[in-house]
Coordinates of C-alpha atoms in Angstrom, one line a residue:
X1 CA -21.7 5.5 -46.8
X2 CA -21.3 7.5 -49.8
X3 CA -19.8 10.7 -51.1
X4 CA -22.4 12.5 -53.2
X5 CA -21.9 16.1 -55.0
X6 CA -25.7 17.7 -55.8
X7 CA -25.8 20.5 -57.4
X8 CA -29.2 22.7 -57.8
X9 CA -29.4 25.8 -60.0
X10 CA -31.0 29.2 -60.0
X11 CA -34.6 28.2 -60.3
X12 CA -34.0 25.3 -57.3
X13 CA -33.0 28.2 -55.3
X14 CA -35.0 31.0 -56.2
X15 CA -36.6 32.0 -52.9
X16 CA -35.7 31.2 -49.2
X17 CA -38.7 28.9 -49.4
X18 CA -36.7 26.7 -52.2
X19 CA -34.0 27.3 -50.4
X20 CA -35.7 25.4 -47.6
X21 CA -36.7 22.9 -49.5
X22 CA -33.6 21.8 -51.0
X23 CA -32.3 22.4 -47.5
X24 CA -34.5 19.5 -46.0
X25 CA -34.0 17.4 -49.7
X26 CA -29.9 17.1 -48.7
X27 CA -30.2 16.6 -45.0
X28 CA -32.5 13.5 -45.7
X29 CA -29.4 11.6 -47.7
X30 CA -27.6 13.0 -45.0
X31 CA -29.1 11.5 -42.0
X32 CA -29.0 8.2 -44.5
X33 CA -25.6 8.0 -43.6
X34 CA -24.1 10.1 -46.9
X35 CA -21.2 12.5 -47.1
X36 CA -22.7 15.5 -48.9
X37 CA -21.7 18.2 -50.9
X38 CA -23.6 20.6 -51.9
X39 CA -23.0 23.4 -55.3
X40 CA -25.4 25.7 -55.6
X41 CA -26.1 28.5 -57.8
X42 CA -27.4 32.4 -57.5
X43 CA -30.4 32.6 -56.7
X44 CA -33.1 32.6 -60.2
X45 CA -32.4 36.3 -61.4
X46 CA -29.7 37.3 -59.2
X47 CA -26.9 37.1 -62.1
X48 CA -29.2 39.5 -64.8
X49 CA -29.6 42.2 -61.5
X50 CA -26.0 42.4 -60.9
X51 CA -25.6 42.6 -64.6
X52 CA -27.6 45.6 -64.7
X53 CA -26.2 47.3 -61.9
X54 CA -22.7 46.5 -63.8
X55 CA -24.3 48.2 -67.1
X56 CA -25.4 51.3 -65.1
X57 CA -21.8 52.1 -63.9
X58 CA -19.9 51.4 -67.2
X59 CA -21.0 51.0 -70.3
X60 CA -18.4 48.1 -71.2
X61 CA -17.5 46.7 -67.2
X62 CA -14.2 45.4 -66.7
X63 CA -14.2 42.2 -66.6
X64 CA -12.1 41.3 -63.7
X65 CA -14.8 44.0 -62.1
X66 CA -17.5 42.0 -63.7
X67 CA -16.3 38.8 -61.7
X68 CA -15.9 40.4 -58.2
X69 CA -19.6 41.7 -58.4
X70 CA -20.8 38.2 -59.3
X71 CA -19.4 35.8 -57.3
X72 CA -21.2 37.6 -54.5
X73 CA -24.8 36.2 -56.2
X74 CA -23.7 32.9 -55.2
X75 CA -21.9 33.8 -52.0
X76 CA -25.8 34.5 -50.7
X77 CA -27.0 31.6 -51.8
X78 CA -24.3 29.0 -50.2
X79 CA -25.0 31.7 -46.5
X80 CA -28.2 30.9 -46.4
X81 CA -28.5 27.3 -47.2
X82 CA -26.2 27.2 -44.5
X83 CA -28.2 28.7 -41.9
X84 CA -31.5 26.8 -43.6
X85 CA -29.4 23.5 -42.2
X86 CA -28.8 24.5 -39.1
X87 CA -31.9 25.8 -38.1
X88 CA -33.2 21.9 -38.9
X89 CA -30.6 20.6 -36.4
X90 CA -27.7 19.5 -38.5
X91 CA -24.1 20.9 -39.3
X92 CA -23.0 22.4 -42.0
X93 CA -20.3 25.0 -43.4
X94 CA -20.4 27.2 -47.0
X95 CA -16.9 28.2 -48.6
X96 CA -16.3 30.0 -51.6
X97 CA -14.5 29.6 -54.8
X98 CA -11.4 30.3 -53.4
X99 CA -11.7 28.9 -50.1
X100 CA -12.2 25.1 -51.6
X101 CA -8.9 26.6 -53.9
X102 CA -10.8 25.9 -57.3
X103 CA -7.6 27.3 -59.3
X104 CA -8.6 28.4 -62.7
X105 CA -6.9 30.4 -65.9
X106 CA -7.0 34.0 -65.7
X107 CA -9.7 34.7 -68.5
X108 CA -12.3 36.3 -66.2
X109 CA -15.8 36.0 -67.0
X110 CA -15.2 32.4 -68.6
X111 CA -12.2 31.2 -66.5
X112 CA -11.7 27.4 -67.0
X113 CA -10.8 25.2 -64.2
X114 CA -6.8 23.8 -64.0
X115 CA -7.6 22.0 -60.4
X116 CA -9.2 21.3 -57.2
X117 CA -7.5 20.8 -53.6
X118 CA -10.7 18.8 -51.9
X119 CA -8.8 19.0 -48.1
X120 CA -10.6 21.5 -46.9
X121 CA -13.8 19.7 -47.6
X122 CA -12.8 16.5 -46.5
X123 CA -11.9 18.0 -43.4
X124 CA -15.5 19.4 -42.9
X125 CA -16.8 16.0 -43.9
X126 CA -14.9 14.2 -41.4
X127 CA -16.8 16.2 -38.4
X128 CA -19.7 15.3 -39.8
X129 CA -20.9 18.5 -41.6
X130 CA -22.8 19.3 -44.9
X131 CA -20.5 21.4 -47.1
X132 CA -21.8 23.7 -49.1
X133 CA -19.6 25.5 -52.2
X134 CA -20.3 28.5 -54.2
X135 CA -20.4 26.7 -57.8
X136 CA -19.5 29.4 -60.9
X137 CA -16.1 31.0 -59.2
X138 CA -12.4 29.8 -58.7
X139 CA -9.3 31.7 -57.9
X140 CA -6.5 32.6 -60.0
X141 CA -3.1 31.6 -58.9
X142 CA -2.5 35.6 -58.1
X143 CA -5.7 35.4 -56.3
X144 CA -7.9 36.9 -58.5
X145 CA -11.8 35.5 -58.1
X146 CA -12.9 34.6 -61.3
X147 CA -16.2 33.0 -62.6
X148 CA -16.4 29.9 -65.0
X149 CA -19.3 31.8 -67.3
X150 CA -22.9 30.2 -68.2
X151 CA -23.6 26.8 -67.2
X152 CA -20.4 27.5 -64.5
X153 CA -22.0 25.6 -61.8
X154 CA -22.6 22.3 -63.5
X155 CA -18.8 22.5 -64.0
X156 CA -18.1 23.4 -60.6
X157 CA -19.6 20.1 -59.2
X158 CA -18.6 17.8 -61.6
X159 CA -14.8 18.9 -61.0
X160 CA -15.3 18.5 -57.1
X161 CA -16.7 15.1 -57.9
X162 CA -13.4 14.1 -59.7
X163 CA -11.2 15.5 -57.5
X164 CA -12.8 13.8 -54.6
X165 CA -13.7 10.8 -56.2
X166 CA -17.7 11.3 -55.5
X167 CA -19.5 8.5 -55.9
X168 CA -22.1 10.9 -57.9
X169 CA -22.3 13.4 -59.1
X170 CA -26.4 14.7 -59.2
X171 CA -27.2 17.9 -60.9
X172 CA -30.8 19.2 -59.9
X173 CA -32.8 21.0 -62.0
X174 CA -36.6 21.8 -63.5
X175 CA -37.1 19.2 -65.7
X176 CA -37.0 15.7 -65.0
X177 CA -33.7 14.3 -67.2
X178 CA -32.3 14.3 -70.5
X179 CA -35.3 14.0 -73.3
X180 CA -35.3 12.7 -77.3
X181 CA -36.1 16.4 -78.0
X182 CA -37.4 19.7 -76.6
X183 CA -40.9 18.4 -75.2
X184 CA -42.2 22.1 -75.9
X185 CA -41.5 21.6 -79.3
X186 CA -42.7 17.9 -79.8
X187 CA -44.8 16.5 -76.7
X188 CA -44.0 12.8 -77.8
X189 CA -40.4 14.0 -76.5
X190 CA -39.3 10.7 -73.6
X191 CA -37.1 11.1 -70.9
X192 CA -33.7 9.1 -71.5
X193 CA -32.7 6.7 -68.8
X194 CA -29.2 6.3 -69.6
X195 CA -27.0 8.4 -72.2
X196 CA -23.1 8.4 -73.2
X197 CA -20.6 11.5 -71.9
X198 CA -20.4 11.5 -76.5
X199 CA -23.8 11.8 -76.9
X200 CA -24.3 14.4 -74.5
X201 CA -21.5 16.1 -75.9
X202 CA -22.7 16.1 -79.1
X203 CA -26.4 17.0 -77.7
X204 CA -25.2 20.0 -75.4
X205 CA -22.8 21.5 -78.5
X206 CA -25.7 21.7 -80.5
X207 CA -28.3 23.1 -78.9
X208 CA -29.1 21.3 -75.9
X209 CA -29.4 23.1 -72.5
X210 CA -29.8 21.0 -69.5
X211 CA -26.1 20.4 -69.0
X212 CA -22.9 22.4 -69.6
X213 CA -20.4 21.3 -72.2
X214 CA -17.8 21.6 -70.2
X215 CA -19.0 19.8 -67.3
X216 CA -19.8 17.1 -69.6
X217 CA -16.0 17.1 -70.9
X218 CA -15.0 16.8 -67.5
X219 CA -17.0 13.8 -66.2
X220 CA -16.0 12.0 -69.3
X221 CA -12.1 12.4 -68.8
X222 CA -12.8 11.4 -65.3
X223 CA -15.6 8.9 -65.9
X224 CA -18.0 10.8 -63.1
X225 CA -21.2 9.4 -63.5
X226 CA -24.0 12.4 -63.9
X227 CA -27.2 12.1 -62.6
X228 CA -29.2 14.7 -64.1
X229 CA -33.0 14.9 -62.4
X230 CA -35.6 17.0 -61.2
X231 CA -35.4 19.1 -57.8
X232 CA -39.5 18.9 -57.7
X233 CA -39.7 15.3 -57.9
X234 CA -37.9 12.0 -56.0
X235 CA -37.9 10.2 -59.9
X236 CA -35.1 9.1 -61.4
X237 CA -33.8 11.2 -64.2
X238 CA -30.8 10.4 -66.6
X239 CA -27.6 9.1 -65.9
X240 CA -24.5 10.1 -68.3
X241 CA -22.0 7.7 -68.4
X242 CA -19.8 5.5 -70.3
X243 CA -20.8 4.0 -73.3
X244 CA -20.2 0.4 -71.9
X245 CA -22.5 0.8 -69.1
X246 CA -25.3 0.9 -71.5
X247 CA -27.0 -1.7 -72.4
X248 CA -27.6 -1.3 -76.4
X249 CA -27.5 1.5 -78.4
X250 CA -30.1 3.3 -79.8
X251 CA -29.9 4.0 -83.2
X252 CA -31.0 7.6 -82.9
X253 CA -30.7 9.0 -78.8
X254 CA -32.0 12.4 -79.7
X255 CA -32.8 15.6 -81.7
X256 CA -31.9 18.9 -81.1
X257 CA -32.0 22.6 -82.5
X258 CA -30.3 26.0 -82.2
X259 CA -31.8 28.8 -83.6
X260 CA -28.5 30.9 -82.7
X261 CA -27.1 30.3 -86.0
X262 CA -26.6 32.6 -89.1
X263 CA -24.7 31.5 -92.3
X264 CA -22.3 34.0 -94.3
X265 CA -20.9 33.5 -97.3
X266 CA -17.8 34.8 -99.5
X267 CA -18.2 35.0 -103.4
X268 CA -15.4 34.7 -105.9
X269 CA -12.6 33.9 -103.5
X270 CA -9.5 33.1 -105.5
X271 CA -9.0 29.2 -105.3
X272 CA -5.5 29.2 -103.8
X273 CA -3.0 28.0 -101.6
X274 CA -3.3 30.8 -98.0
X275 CA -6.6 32.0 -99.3
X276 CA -8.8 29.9 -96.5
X277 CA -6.1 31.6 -93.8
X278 CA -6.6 34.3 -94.3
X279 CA -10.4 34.3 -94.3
X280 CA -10.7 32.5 -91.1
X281 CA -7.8 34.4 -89.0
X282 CA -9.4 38.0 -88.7
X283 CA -12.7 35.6 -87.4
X284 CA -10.7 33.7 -84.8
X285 CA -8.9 36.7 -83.8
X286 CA -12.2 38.3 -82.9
X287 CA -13.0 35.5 -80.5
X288 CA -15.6 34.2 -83.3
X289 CA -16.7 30.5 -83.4
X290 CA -17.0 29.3 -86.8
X291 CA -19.0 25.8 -86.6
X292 CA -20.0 24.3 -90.4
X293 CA -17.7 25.5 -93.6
X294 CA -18.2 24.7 -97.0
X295 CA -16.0 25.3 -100.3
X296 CA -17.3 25.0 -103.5
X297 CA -14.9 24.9 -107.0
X298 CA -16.2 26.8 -109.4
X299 CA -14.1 27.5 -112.4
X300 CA -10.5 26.2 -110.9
X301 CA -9.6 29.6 -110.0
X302 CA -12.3 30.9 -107.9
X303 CA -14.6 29.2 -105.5
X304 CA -17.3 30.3 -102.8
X305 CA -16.8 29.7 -98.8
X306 CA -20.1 29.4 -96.7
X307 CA -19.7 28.6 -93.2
X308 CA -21.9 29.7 -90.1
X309 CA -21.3 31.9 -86.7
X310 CA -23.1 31.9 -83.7
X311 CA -25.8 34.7 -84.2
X312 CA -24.7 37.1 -81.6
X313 CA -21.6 37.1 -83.3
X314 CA -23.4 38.0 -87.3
X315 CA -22.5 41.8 -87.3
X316 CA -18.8 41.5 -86.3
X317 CA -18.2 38.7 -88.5
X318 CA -19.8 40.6 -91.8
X319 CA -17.5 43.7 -90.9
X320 CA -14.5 41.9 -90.7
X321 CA -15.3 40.1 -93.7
X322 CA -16.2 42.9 -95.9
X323 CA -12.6 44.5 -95.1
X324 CA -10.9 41.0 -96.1
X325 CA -13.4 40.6 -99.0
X326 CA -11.6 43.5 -100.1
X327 CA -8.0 42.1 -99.7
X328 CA -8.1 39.1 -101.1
X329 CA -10.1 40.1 -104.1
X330 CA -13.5 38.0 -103.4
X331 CA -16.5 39.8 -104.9
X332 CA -19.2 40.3 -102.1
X333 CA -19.8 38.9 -99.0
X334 CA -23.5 37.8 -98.0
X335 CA -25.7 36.2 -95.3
X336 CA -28.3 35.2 -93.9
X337 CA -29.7 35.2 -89.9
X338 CA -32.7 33.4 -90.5
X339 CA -31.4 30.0 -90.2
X340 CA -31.6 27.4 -87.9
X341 CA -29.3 23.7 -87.3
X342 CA -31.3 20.9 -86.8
X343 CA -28.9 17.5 -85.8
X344 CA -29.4 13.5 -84.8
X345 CA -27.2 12.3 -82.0
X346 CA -26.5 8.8 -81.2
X347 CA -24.1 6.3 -80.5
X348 CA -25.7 3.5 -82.4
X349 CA -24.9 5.7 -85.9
X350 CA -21.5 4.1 -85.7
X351 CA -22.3 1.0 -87.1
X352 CA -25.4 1.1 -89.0
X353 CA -25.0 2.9 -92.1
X354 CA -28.0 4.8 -93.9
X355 CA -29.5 7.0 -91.0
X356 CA -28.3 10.0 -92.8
X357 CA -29.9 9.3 -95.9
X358 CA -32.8 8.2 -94.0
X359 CA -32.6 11.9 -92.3
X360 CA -32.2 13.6 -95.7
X361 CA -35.5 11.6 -96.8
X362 CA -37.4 12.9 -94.1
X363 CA -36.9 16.4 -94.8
X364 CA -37.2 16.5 -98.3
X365 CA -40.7 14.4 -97.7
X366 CA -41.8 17.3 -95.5
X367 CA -41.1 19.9 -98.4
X368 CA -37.6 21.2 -95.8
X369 CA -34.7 22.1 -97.9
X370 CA -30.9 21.4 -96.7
X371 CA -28.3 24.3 -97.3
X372 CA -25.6 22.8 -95.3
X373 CA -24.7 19.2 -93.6
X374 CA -22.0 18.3 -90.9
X375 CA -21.7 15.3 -90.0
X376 CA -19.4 13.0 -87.3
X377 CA -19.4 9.6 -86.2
X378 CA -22.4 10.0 -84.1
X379 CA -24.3 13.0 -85.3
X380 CA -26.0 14.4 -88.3
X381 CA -26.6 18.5 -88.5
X382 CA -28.2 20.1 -91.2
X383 CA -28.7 23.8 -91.9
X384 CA -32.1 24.7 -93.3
X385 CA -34.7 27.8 -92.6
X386 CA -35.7 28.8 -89.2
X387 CA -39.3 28.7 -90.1
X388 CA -39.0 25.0 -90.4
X389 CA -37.3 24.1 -87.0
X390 CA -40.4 23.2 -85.3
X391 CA -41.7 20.8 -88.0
X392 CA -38.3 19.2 -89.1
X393 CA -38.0 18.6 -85.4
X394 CA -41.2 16.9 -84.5
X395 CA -40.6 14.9 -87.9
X396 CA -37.4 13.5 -87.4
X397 CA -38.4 12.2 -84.3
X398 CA -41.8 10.8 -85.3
X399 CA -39.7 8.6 -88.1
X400 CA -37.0 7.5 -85.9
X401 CA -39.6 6.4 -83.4
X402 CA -37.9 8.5 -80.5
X403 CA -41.3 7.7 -79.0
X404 CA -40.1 3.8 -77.9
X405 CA -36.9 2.3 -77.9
X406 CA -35.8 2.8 -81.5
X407 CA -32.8 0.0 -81.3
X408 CA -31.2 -1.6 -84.8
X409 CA -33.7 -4.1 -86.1
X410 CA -31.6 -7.4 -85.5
X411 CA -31.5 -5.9 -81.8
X412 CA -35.1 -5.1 -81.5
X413 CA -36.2 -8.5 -82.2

C-alpha cells in the first residue's frame, strides 16, 4: 500500500466532465489498494473571472480581499470532485487550506508555506476515504486565508507530500513530461525520463513552465520524488529527483527561453565605492527582480551598468532610475524591451568543460548576436534579440543533439 499525493490543474478540471474523469482516474489507484490524496486546482478560467469581478469593484483590490475571493475558485473544485467520488461508490472528504492547517507568512496574494499538520488527513485516510485539498491557499497564524500565487498548487502538493512522507508525489497536467525544449517551438523537442530537482530549478527559473519553482525547491530539500505526466494519457512522464538516482548525465538536459525580459542600462555612473547600492536599492525596494548585471570600466572613474528586469516590471524600473540617474550624477539611462534570454541546463556541464564556447559558436554561426551571458555551474543564459528566440532555440538543440541521448563522448561509447 502506498501514500500517493496527485495533483491536477486548471485544464484537468475544466468541466464537470474532467472532473469525472479525474474522478474515476484516482479511485482506480484507490481500489489498487493506495492511500490517496488528491490537490486540485480552480477550475481552467475560474481564477481570470474572479479577477475580473475583483477589477470591477476596485480599481487596485486589497489584497487580503483579493485572497478571500479566490480561495473560493478552488473550494468548488475540491466540492465537486467530492461528490464525483461518491456517486461512483467510494468515500471521500475535501478540506480547505485551513482545514489541513497549511500555515503560511502573511504576504497575501503570494504567501509562502512555513508548515503542514497532515493529522487531519491521516485521520481521513485511516477510514478509508480519498482526501481531497484545495491546493493554492493556507492560513495565516491569525487566521487569515491566504493564496500561495501562480503555480500555488504544485506547491501545495509537494509540501503535503513531505509532510506526510508520500511515497509520490504526481503532478497531472496537459502535456506529457518535462521536454529538451518547447515542442511548439522546435518539434524535435523529447520528453525527459528522469531530471535532477537542480536542473529543474534551473529550467523553471528561466523560462520553463510545467512546474513551479517553489514546488521544486521544496521536493528537493525534502527529496519528494516528482512525477510530472499527462492527465490524458496512462504514459509515464518525468520523474525529478536526485542527481544520484540518475543514471548518467547528459551533457546538455535542456533549452529554454523567456521572452519576459527587457535590459536597462545606466551611462556614466561614477566608478566608486556605494555607487552600485545605491542603484540597486530604489529597484529592490519596489519589489523588482533584477536577474543578469553587468559593469563595464571605462575610464577608471566612470563605468556603465546593464542588467535586466522582468518585462512587466520595465516602466517602474526606468522611473526610478531616471530619478537616481539624477542623484548620483550618471548621464542617461536607456533600454531596451525587445529582448529575449535564451539558456542550456544540465548537470553534466559540471565536469566537461567547453559547452559554453560550444554555445557561443552556435550562435554566432547562425548570424545571433550575444549582449549579455550568465552563467552557473549547470546553466548557460545569454541575452540576445527577441526576433531570434525561435531560431537560436531550435539551433542549440539541433547541435547538442537534444534529439537522442547527448551523453559525454567517453560515456556514449
Amino acid at each position: 500500500m502506498a501514500l500517493i499525493v496527485q495533483k491536477f490543474g486548471g485544464t484537468s478540471v475544466g468541466s464537470t466532465d474532467k472532473i469525472k474523469a479525474v474522478a474515476q482516474r484516482v479511485l482506480k489507484n484507490h481500489r489498487q489498494g493506495n492511500r490517496m490524496v488528491v490537490v486540485l486546482s480552480a477550475m481552467s478560467g475560474e481564477t481570470d473571472r474572479l479577477t475580473g469581478l475583483a477589477l470591477a469593484m476596485q480599481h487596485i483590490p486589497d489584497q487580503r480581499e483579493m485572497d478571500m475571493l479566490l480561495a473560493t475558485g478552488e473550494q468548488v473544485t475540491v466540492a465537486l470532485f467530492a461528490m464525483a467520488i461518491k456517486e461512483m461508490g467510494a468515500d471521500a472528504v475535501s478540506l480547505l487550506g485551513d482545514q489541513v492547517a497549511i500555515r503560511t507568512d502573511n504576504m497575501h496574494t503570494k504567501a509562502r508555506i512555513h508548515s503542514v499538520d497532515p493529522d487531519l488527513i491521516n485521520k481521513h485516510l485511516d477510514r478509508g476515504k480519498i482526501v481531497v485539498i484545495a491546493g493554492f491557499q493556507g492560513v495565516t497564524d491569525s487566521g487569515d486565508i491566504t493564496t500561495l500565487g501562480r503555480g500555488g498548487s504544485d506547491t501545495t502538493a509537494v509540501a503535503l507530500a513531505a509532510a506526510m512522507r508520500a511515497d509520490a508525489c504526481e503532478i497531472f497536467t496537459d502535456v506529457e513530461g518535462v521536454y529538451t525544449t518547447d515542442p511548439n517551438v522546435c518539434p524535435q523537442a523529447r520528453k525527459i525520463d528522469y531530471i535532477s530537482y537542480d536542473e529543474m530549478l534551473e529550467l523553471a527559473s528561466l523560462g520553463a513552465k510545467v512546474l513551479d519553482i517553489r514546488s521544486v525547491g521544496l521536493a528537493k530539500r525534502f527529496s519528494v520524488p516528482v512525477h510530472v505526466r499527462s492527465t490524458f494519457s496512462e504514459n509515464i512522464g518525468t520523474w525529478v529527483v536526485e542527481e544520484d538516482k540518475i543514471m548518467e548525465s547528459m551533457l546538455v538536459s535542456g533549452i529554454t527561453y523567456s521572452k519576459n525580459e527587457a535590459r536597462i542600462t545606466i551611462k556614466q555612473v561614477p566608478d566608486q565605492p556605494g555607487i552600485a547600492a545605491k542603484v540597486f536599492l530604489p529597484i529592490s525596494d519596489a519589489g523588482i527582480l533584477v536577474d543578469m548585471i553587468i559593469q563595464n570600466t571605462t575610464d577608471g572613474r566612470l563605468t556603465d551598468m546593464t542588467f535586466t528586469v522582468l518585462r512587466r516590471d520595465y516602466d517602474r524600473a526606468m522611473e526610478l532610475l531616471k530619478k537616481v540617474a539624477a542623484d548620483i550624477g550618471a548621464q542617461a539611462v536607456s533600454g531596451d524591451e525587445s529582448i529575449a534570454k535564451v539558456s542550456i541546463v544540465g548537470v553534466g556541464m559540471r565536469n566537461h568543460p567547453g559547452i559554453a564556447s560550444t554555445m557561443f559558436q552556435i550562435l554566432a554561426k547562425e548570424g545571433v548576436n550575444m549582449m549579455m551571458v550568465s552563467t552557473s555551474e549547470i546553466k548557460v543564459s545569454c541575452i540576445i534579440a527577441e526576433k531570434y528566440t525561435e531560431l537560436a532555440v531550435r539551433a542549440l538543440h539541433d547541435a547538442f543533439a537534444l534529439d537522442k541521448d547527448n551523453l559525454p563522448a567517453e560515456e556514449a561509447e
